mmCIF file of C-alpha atoms in Angstrom:
data_model
loop_
_atom_site.group_PDB
_atom_site.id
_atom_site.type_symbol
_atom_site.label_atom_id
_atom_site.label_comp_id
_atom_site.label_asym_id
_atom_site.label_seq_id
_atom_site.Cartn_x
_atom_site.Cartn_y
_atom_site.Cartn_z
ATOM 1 C CA UNK H 1 -12.100 -22.348 -1.862
ATOM 2 C CA UNK H 2 -10.196 -19.052 -1.618
ATOM 3 C CA UNK H 3 -12.510 -16.138 -0.769
ATOM 4 C CA UNK H 4 -12.430 -12.667 -2.310
ATOM 5 C CA UNK H 5 -11.657 -11.309 1.158
ATOM 6 C CA UNK H 6 -8.583 -13.546 1.307
ATOM 7 C CA UNK H 7 -7.469 -12.286 -2.117
ATOM 8 C CA UNK H 8 -7.822 -8.608 -1.199
ATOM 9 C CA UNK H 9 -5.865 -8.997 2.044
ATOM 10 C CA UNK H 10 -2.679 -9.844 0.143
ATOM 11 C CA UNK H 11 -3.402 -8.263 -3.271
ATOM 12 C CA UNK H 12 -3.240 -4.780 -1.748
ATOM 13 C CA UNK H 13 0.517 -5.330 -1.365
ATOM 14 C CA UNK H 14 0.738 -5.981 -5.113
ATOM 15 C CA UNK H 15 -1.081 -2.722 -5.848
ATOM 16 C CA UNK H 16 0.853 -0.676 -3.259
ATOM 17 C CA UNK H 17 3.969 -2.447 -1.932
ATOM 18 C CA UNK H 18 5.028 0.642 0.019
ATOM 19 C CA UNK H 19 2.240 -0.063 2.516
ATOM 20 C CA UNK H 20 4.550 -2.689 4.026
ATOM 21 C CA UNK H 21 7.447 -0.365 4.865
ATOM 22 C CA UNK H 22 5.216 2.548 5.915
ATOM 23 C CA UNK H 23 3.149 0.424 8.283
ATOM 24 C CA UNK H 24 6.101 -1.187 10.014
ATOM 25 C CA UNK H 25 7.886 2.154 10.305
ATOM 26 C CA UNK H 26 5.002 3.352 12.502
ATOM 27 C CA UNK H 27 5.409 0.164 14.563
ATOM 28 C CA UNK H 28 9.086 0.857 15.228
ATOM 29 C CA UNK H 29 10.419 -1.810 12.864
ATOM 30 C CA UNK H 30 12.009 0.121 9.988
ATOM 31 C CA UNK H 31 12.680 -1.496 6.629
ATOM 32 C CA UNK H 32 14.511 0.466 3.932
ATOM 33 C CA UNK H 33 12.169 2.052 1.384
ATOM 34 C CA UNK H 34 12.281 0.175 -1.924
ATOM 35 C CA UNK H 35 13.632 1.799 -5.058
ATOM 36 C CA UNK H 36 12.133 -1.026 -7.130
ATOM 37 C CA UNK H 37 9.600 -3.769 -6.429
ATOM 38 C CA UNK H 38 9.142 -6.892 -8.553
ATOM 39 C CA UNK H 39 6.180 -9.256 -8.476
ATOM 40 C CA UNK H 40 7.552 -12.813 -8.469
ATOM 41 C CA UNK H 41 5.865 -16.157 -9.270
ATOM 42 C CA UNK H 42 3.937 -17.459 -6.284
ATOM 43 C CA UNK H 43 4.265 -21.141 -7.204
ATOM 44 C CA UNK H 44 6.841 -22.738 -4.891
ATOM 45 C CA UNK H 45 6.169 -26.310 -6.028
ATOM 46 C CA UNK H 46 9.171 -28.518 -6.800
ATOM 47 C CA UNK H 47 9.210 -31.888 -8.580
ATOM 48 C CA UNK H 48 6.709 -33.329 -6.155
ATOM 49 C CA UNK H 49 2.971 -33.989 -6.241
ATOM 50 C CA UNK H 50 2.514 -31.598 -3.279
ATOM 51 C CA UNK H 51 1.648 -28.135 -4.554
ATOM 52 C CA UNK H 52 2.844 -25.173 -2.496
ATOM 53 C CA UNK H 53 1.774 -21.650 -3.355
ATOM 54 C CA UNK H 54 2.282 -18.461 -1.373
ATOM 55 C CA UNK H 55 -0.429 -15.786 -1.692
ATOM 56 C CA UNK H 56 1.777 -12.894 -2.866
ATOM 57 C CA UNK H 57 5.529 -12.751 -3.418
ATOM 58 C CA UNK H 58 7.413 -9.483 -3.945
ATOM 59 C CA UNK H 59 11.070 -8.608 -4.290
ATOM 60 C CA UNK H 60 12.102 -5.313 -2.668
ATOM 61 C CA UNK H 61 15.300 -3.765 -4.049
ATOM 62 C CA UNK H 62 16.568 -0.880 -1.923
ATOM 63 C CA UNK H 63 19.197 1.832 -2.312
ATOM 64 C CA UNK H 64 21.619 -0.158 -0.157
ATOM 65 C CA UNK H 65 23.141 -2.966 -2.208
ATOM 66 C CA UNK H 66 22.820 -5.670 0.458
ATOM 67 C CA UNK H 67 19.526 -4.685 2.107
ATOM 68 C CA UNK H 68 17.036 -6.014 -0.467
ATOM 69 C CA UNK H 69 14.656 -8.777 0.564
ATOM 70 C CA UNK H 70 11.763 -10.958 -0.541
ATOM 71 C CA UNK H 71 8.330 -10.386 0.986
ATOM 72 C CA UNK H 72 6.025 -13.395 1.128
ATOM 73 C CA UNK H 73 2.490 -12.315 2.062
ATOM 74 C CA UNK H 74 -0.052 -14.768 3.453
ATOM 75 C CA UNK H 75 -3.665 -13.855 4.271
ATOM 76 C CA UNK H 76 -4.915 -15.880 7.228
ATOM 77 C CA UNK H 77 -8.579 -15.910 8.259
ATOM 78 C CA UNK H 78 -8.361 -18.484 11.063
ATOM 79 C CA UNK H 79 -5.983 -20.605 13.113
ATOM 80 C CA UNK H 80 -4.517 -23.452 11.050
ATOM 81 C CA UNK H 81 -1.965 -25.717 12.735
ATOM 82 C CA UNK H 82 -0.652 -26.957 9.375
ATOM 83 C CA UNK H 83 0.390 -23.492 8.251
ATOM 84 C CA UNK H 84 3.648 -22.973 10.199
ATOM 85 C CA UNK H 85 5.236 -25.984 8.481
ATOM 86 C CA UNK H 86 4.227 -24.599 5.078
ATOM 87 C CA UNK H 87 5.518 -21.132 5.990
ATOM 88 C CA UNK H 88 8.870 -22.555 7.083
ATOM 89 C CA UNK H 89 9.095 -24.370 3.752
ATOM 90 C CA UNK H 90 8.321 -21.169 1.848
ATOM 91 C CA UNK H 91 11.125 -19.252 3.564
ATOM 92 C CA UNK H 92 13.720 -22.007 3.179
ATOM 93 C CA UNK H 93 12.796 -22.568 -0.460
ATOM 94 C CA UNK H 94 12.881 -18.852 -1.311
ATOM 95 C CA UNK H 95 16.265 -18.401 0.345
ATOM 96 C CA UNK H 96 17.688 -21.341 -1.576
ATOM 97 C CA UNK H 97 16.106 -20.341 -4.899
ATOM 98 C CA UNK H 98 16.850 -16.594 -4.928
ATOM 99 C CA UNK H 99 19.727 -16.262 -2.465
ATOM 100 C CA UNK H 100 17.976 -13.245 -0.948
ATOM 101 C CA UNK H 101 16.696 -12.925 2.657
ATOM 102 C CA UNK H 102 12.975 -13.598 2.882
ATOM 103 C CA UNK H 103 10.395 -12.078 5.236
ATOM 104 C CA UNK H 104 7.015 -13.683 5.928
ATOM 105 C CA UNK H 105 4.108 -11.284 6.471
ATOM 106 C CA UNK H 106 0.803 -12.708 7.716
ATOM 107 C CA UNK H 107 -2.233 -10.420 7.467
ATOM 108 C CA UNK H 108 -5.325 -11.097 9.586
ATOM 109 C CA UNK H 109 -8.748 -9.553 10.189
ATOM 110 C CA UNK H 110 -9.281 -10.673 13.780
ATOM 111 C CA UNK H 111 -7.152 -10.355 16.899
ATOM 112 C CA UNK H 112 -7.273 -14.032 17.906
ATOM 113 C CA UNK H 113 -5.870 -15.212 14.578
ATOM 114 C CA UNK H 114 -3.244 -12.460 14.660
ATOM 115 C CA UNK H 115 -2.156 -13.481 18.171
ATOM 116 C CA UNK H 116 -1.826 -17.106 17.085
ATOM 117 C CA UNK H 117 0.137 -16.216 13.936
ATOM 118 C CA UNK H 118 2.466 -13.907 15.890
ATOM 119 C CA UNK H 119 3.737 -16.614 18.219
ATOM 120 C CA UNK H 120 7.218 -17.977 17.327
ATOM 121 C CA UNK H 121 7.132 -21.630 16.276
ATOM 122 C CA UNK H 122 10.056 -23.950 16.970
ATOM 123 C CA UNK H 123 10.597 -26.674 14.369
ATOM 124 C CA UNK H 124 12.545 -29.704 15.524
ATOM 125 C CA UNK H 125 12.817 -31.659 18.785
ATOM 126 C CA UNK H 126 12.223 -29.604 21.958
ATOM 127 C CA UNK H 127 15.732 -30.242 23.263
ATOM 128 C CA UNK H 128 17.258 -28.717 20.095
ATOM 129 C CA UNK H 129 14.910 -26.920 17.663
ATOM 130 C CA UNK H 130 16.458 -26.771 14.211
ATOM 131 C CA UNK H 131 14.883 -23.423 13.404
ATOM 132 C CA UNK H 132 12.377 -20.926 14.755
ATOM 133 C CA UNK H 133 9.684 -19.386 12.553
ATOM 134 C CA UNK H 134 9.004 -15.707 13.340
ATOM 135 C CA UNK H 135 6.404 -14.143 11.015
ATOM 136 C CA UNK H 136 5.592 -10.462 10.946
ATOM 137 C CA UNK H 137 1.856 -10.045 11.521
ATOM 138 C CA UNK H 138 -0.506 -7.205 10.653
ATOM 139 C CA UNK H 139 -4.029 -7.153 12.028
ATOM 140 C CA UNK H 140 -6.535 -5.109 14.031
ATOM 141 C CA UNK H 141 -4.122 -5.098 16.963
ATOM 142 C CA UNK H 142 -1.452 -3.008 15.241
ATOM 143 C CA UNK H 143 -2.738 -1.533 11.951
ATOM 144 C CA UNK H 144 -3.866 2.054 12.618
ATOM 145 C CA UNK H 145 -7.603 2.705 12.386
ATOM 146 C CA UNK H 146 -7.674 5.692 10.009
ATOM 147 C CA UNK H 147 -10.844 7.683 10.694
ATOM 148 C CA UNK H 148 -9.695 11.114 9.526
ATOM 149 C CA UNK H 149 -10.395 11.857 5.810
ATOM 150 C CA UNK H 150 -7.328 14.100 5.532
ATOM 151 C CA UNK H 151 -5.061 11.377 6.915
ATOM 152 C CA UNK H 152 -6.729 8.837 4.634
ATOM 153 C CA UNK H 153 -6.193 11.063 1.590
ATOM 154 C CA UNK H 154 -2.488 11.256 2.450
ATOM 155 C CA UNK H 155 -2.083 7.492 1.995
ATOM 156 C CA UNK H 156 -4.978 5.876 0.125
ATOM 157 C CA UNK H 157 -3.453 2.356 0.047
ATOM 158 C CA UNK H 158 -2.851 2.364 3.809
ATOM 159 C CA UNK H 159 -6.356 3.749 4.402
ATOM 160 C CA UNK H 160 -7.848 0.931 2.310
ATOM 161 C CA UNK H 161 -5.745 -1.647 4.146
ATOM 162 C CA UNK H 162 -6.911 -0.145 7.442
ATOM 163 C CA UNK H 163 -10.540 -0.465 6.323
ATOM 164 C CA UNK H 164 -10.084 -4.102 5.307
ATOM 165 C CA UNK H 165 -8.157 -5.051 8.443
ATOM 166 C CA UNK H 166 -10.683 -3.399 10.761
ATOM 167 C CA UNK H 167 -13.713 -4.611 8.781
ATOM 168 C CA UNK H 168 -15.058 -6.542 11.781
ATOM 169 C CA UNK H 169 -14.511 -3.717 14.300
ATOM 170 C CA UNK H 170 -17.445 -1.779 15.833
ATOM 171 C CA UNK H 171 -16.016 1.490 14.437
ATOM 172 C CA UNK H 172 -15.535 0.149 10.898
ATOM 173 C CA UNK H 173 -18.108 2.631 9.608
ATOM 174 C CA UNK H 174 -15.988 5.642 10.607
ATOM 175 C CA UNK H 175 -12.956 4.158 8.848
ATOM 176 C CA UNK H 176 -14.959 3.453 5.696
ATOM 177 C CA UNK H 177 -16.441 6.955 5.635
ATOM 178 C CA UNK H 178 -12.938 8.458 5.870
ATOM 179 C CA UNK H 179 -11.777 6.261 2.982
ATOM 180 C CA UNK H 180 -14.820 7.145 0.866
ATOM 181 C CA UNK H 181 -14.131 10.854 1.386
ATOM 182 C CA UNK H 182 -10.439 10.406 0.581
ATOM 183 C CA UNK H 183 -11.190 8.585 -2.679
ATOM 184 C CA UNK H 184 -12.866 11.746 -3.959
ATOM 185 C CA UNK H 185 -9.434 13.399 -4.108
ATOM 186 C CA UNK H 186 -7.729 10.933 -6.473
ATOM 187 C CA UNK H 187 -8.060 9.901 -10.103
ATOM 188 C CA UNK H 188 -10.755 7.532 -11.337
ATOM 189 C CA UNK H 189 -8.394 4.605 -12.007
ATOM 190 C CA UNK H 190 -7.013 4.711 -8.460
ATOM 191 C CA UNK H 191 -10.522 5.071 -7.077
ATOM 192 C CA UNK H 192 -11.759 2.008 -8.992
ATOM 193 C CA UNK H 193 -8.873 -0.165 -7.756
ATOM 194 C CA UNK H 194 -9.398 0.650 -4.094
ATOM 195 C CA UNK H 195 -13.191 0.532 -4.230
ATOM 196 C CA UNK H 196 -12.905 -3.023 -5.569
ATOM 197 C CA UNK H 197 -10.159 -4.071 -3.144
ATOM 198 C CA UNK H 198 -12.088 -2.720 -0.166
ATOM 199 C CA UNK H 199 -15.298 -4.458 -1.181
ATOM 200 C CA UNK H 200 -13.471 -7.750 -1.710
ATOM 201 C CA UNK H 201 -11.534 -7.420 1.526
ATOM 202 C CA UNK H 202 -14.636 -6.828 3.642
ATOM 203 C CA UNK H 203 -16.151 -10.054 2.345
ATOM 204 C CA UNK H 204 -19.268 -10.978 4.338
ATOM 205 C CA UNK H 205 -18.530 -8.719 7.325
ATOM 206 C CA UNK H 206 -21.410 -6.379 8.310
ATOM 207 C CA UNK H 207 -19.219 -3.448 7.282
ATOM 208 C CA UNK H 208 -19.488 -4.618 3.657
ATOM 209 C CA UNK H 209 -23.060 -3.292 3.527
ATOM 210 C CA UNK H 210 -21.903 0.056 4.934
ATOM 211 C CA UNK H 211 -19.336 0.242 2.126
ATOM 212 C CA UNK H 212 -21.908 -0.653 -0.536
ATOM 213 C CA UNK H 213 -24.248 2.043 0.786
ATOM 214 C CA UNK H 214 -21.459 4.629 0.740
ATOM 215 C CA UNK H 215 -20.537 3.729 -2.813
ATOM 216 C CA UNK H 216 -24.152 3.817 -3.959
ATOM 217 C CA UNK H 217 -24.231 7.474 -2.902
ATOM 218 C CA UNK H 218 -20.689 8.479 -3.803
ATOM 219 C CA UNK H 219 -20.239 6.781 -7.183
ATOM 220 C CA UNK H 220 -22.371 9.539 -8.720
ATOM 221 C CA UNK H 221 -19.761 11.981 -7.434
ATOM 222 C CA UNK H 222 -16.825 9.972 -8.809
ATOM 223 C CA UNK H 223 -18.346 10.076 -12.305
ATOM 224 C CA UNK H 224 -19.461 13.718 -12.228
ATOM 225 C CA UNK H 225 -17.905 16.722 -13.981
ATOM 226 C CA UNK H 226 -17.445 18.296 -10.560
ATOM 227 C CA UNK H 227 -15.328 15.352 -9.454
ATOM 228 C CA UNK H 228 -13.182 15.559 -12.570
ATOM 229 C CA UNK H 229 -12.716 19.308 -12.042
ATOM 230 C CA UNK H 230 -11.769 18.860 -8.379
ATOM 231 C CA UNK H 231 -9.293 16.084 -9.198
ATOM 232 C CA UNK H 232 -7.768 18.324 -11.876
ATOM 233 C CA UNK H 233 -7.411 21.135 -9.359
ATOM 234 C CA UNK H 234 -5.773 18.729 -6.921
ATOM 235 C CA UNK H 235 -3.230 17.611 -9.520
ATOM 236 C CA UNK H 236 -2.486 21.237 -10.433
ATOM 237 C CA UNK H 237 -1.965 22.155 -6.791
ATOM 238 C CA UNK H 238 0.420 19.231 -6.336
ATOM 239 C CA UNK H 239 2.364 20.148 -9.490
ATOM 240 C CA UNK H 240 2.729 23.754 -8.321
ATOM 241 C CA UNK H 241 4.088 22.560 -4.978
ATOM 242 C CA UNK H 242 6.570 20.313 -6.830
ATOM 243 C CA UNK H 243 7.865 23.267 -8.853
ATOM 244 C CA UNK H 244 8.416 25.427 -5.774
ATOM 245 C CA UNK H 245 10.045 22.556 -3.902
ATOM 246 C CA UNK H 246 12.364 21.801 -6.834
ATOM 247 C CA UNK H 247 13.498 25.419 -7.096
ATOM 248 C CA UNK H 248 13.998 25.656 -3.345
ATOM 249 C CA UNK H 249 16.030 22.433 -3.208
ATOM 250 C CA UNK H 250 18.238 23.779 -6.007
ATOM 251 C CA UNK H 251 18.847 26.982 -4.066
ATOM 252 C CA UNK H 252 16.836 29.178 -6.435
ATOM 253 C CA UNK H 253 15.066 32.083 -4.707
ATOM 254 C CA UNK H 254 11.296 32.127 -5.317
ATOM 255 C CA UNK H 255 9.944 35.660 -4.765
ATOM 256 C CA UNK H 256 6.398 36.051 -3.460
ATOM 257 C CA UNK H 257 5.131 37.292 -6.846
ATOM 258 C CA UNK H 258 6.523 34.218 -8.639
ATOM 259 C CA UNK H 259 5.227 31.908 -5.910
ATOM 260 C CA UNK H 260 1.722 33.357 -6.267
ATOM 261 C CA UNK H 261 1.805 32.991 -10.037
ATOM 262 C CA UNK H 262 2.814 29.338 -9.751
ATOM 263 C CA UNK H 263 0.290 28.400 -7.060
ATOM 264 C CA UNK H 264 -2.596 30.244 -8.760
ATOM 265 C CA UNK H 265 -2.081 28.473 -12.088
ATOM 266 C CA UNK H 266 -4.593 25.650 -12.742
ATOM 267 C CA UNK H 267 -3.451 24.693 -16.248
ATOM 268 C CA UNK H 268 -1.583 21.392 -16.078
ATOM 269 C CA UNK H 269 0.138 21.875 -19.453
ATOM 270 C CA UNK H 270 1.558 25.237 -18.354
ATOM 271 C CA UNK H 271 2.666 23.783 -15.028
ATOM 272 C CA UNK H 272 4.424 20.926 -16.855
ATOM 273 C CA UNK H 273 6.366 23.440 -18.950
ATOM 274 C CA UNK H 274 7.343 25.375 -15.817
ATOM 275 C CA UNK H 275 8.406 22.175 -14.064
ATOM 276 C CA UNK H 276 10.718 21.246 -16.955
ATOM 277 C CA UNK H 277 12.259 24.723 -16.871
ATOM 278 C CA UNK H 278 12.662 24.549 -13.084
ATOM 279 C CA UNK H 279 15.130 21.683 -13.512
ATOM 280 C CA UNK H 280 17.753 24.017 -15.012
ATOM 281 C CA UNK H 281 16.503 27.535 -14.193
ATOM 282 C CA UNK H 282 18.849 29.832 -12.284
ATOM 283 C CA UNK H 283 16.032 32.216 -11.325
ATOM 284 C CA UNK H 284 12.269 31.922 -10.867
ATOM 285 C CA UNK H 285 11.727 34.434 -13.664
ATOM 286 C CA UNK H 286 13.180 31.970 -16.196
ATOM 287 C CA UNK H 287 10.078 29.805 -15.742
ATOM 288 C CA UNK H 288 7.938 32.444 -17.414
ATOM 289 C CA UNK H 289 10.280 33.296 -20.286
ATOM 290 C CA UNK H 290 8.417 34.255 -23.458
ATOM 291 C CA UNK H 291 5.030 34.488 -21.745
#
């Protein structure tokens, strides 16, 4: 029976596919950032009684015409000697079906399983292997342990993935506290998604109780008027920064007086109007025309 922890380990890539490219960029293995990501059917069964189903399957389309790829994500909780044959089938089938290069990503919550999954597997006789399986593996050995709330707030999906991956670590509590603090800075829908994913991903690990205790205290904050006000202020601050950045990128001078007026504004409707004007404005003063 598939556990909720298993589901969360691969579902996070459905919710936030960019976690894949950002994580491997920090590991020195750059993939092009996607301009579009498509969730594909996970059923790889052909006309055969043997059912084959990958956990998550995504198509990454990038700016470069020939650099797109398929990402097959498998959550692995323990060593399973039957898996490499299935993984090799997945990759061969996907390549034949879609005509697009496929990458296998295995996500693990313990170092021993990650070490096993990372080892290349030759398929074929030892004197001439027909192919070699080389999965990418993410686990406690290479996923950063994000313990700083500011860093966590900068990338909520990666912070949640870090918490799930390190759920069995002695310092899991510090990672979970950073994530809980970071979730106070985002909207309620995003918060709900990553609260649920984190709880599912931790499964029966001792850290799951730490997370439940944190949420028992912090959920009152997430639902409060103060939380809604702070999230609104955060969105306004981000919108103001976008306006200034847009003007700067277009070569429009932003005097200190105009900059202060933009950054001090907390009304999202007004900031939206200014942002629209910033797209074509030739001076910062044009943003405030008629006001």
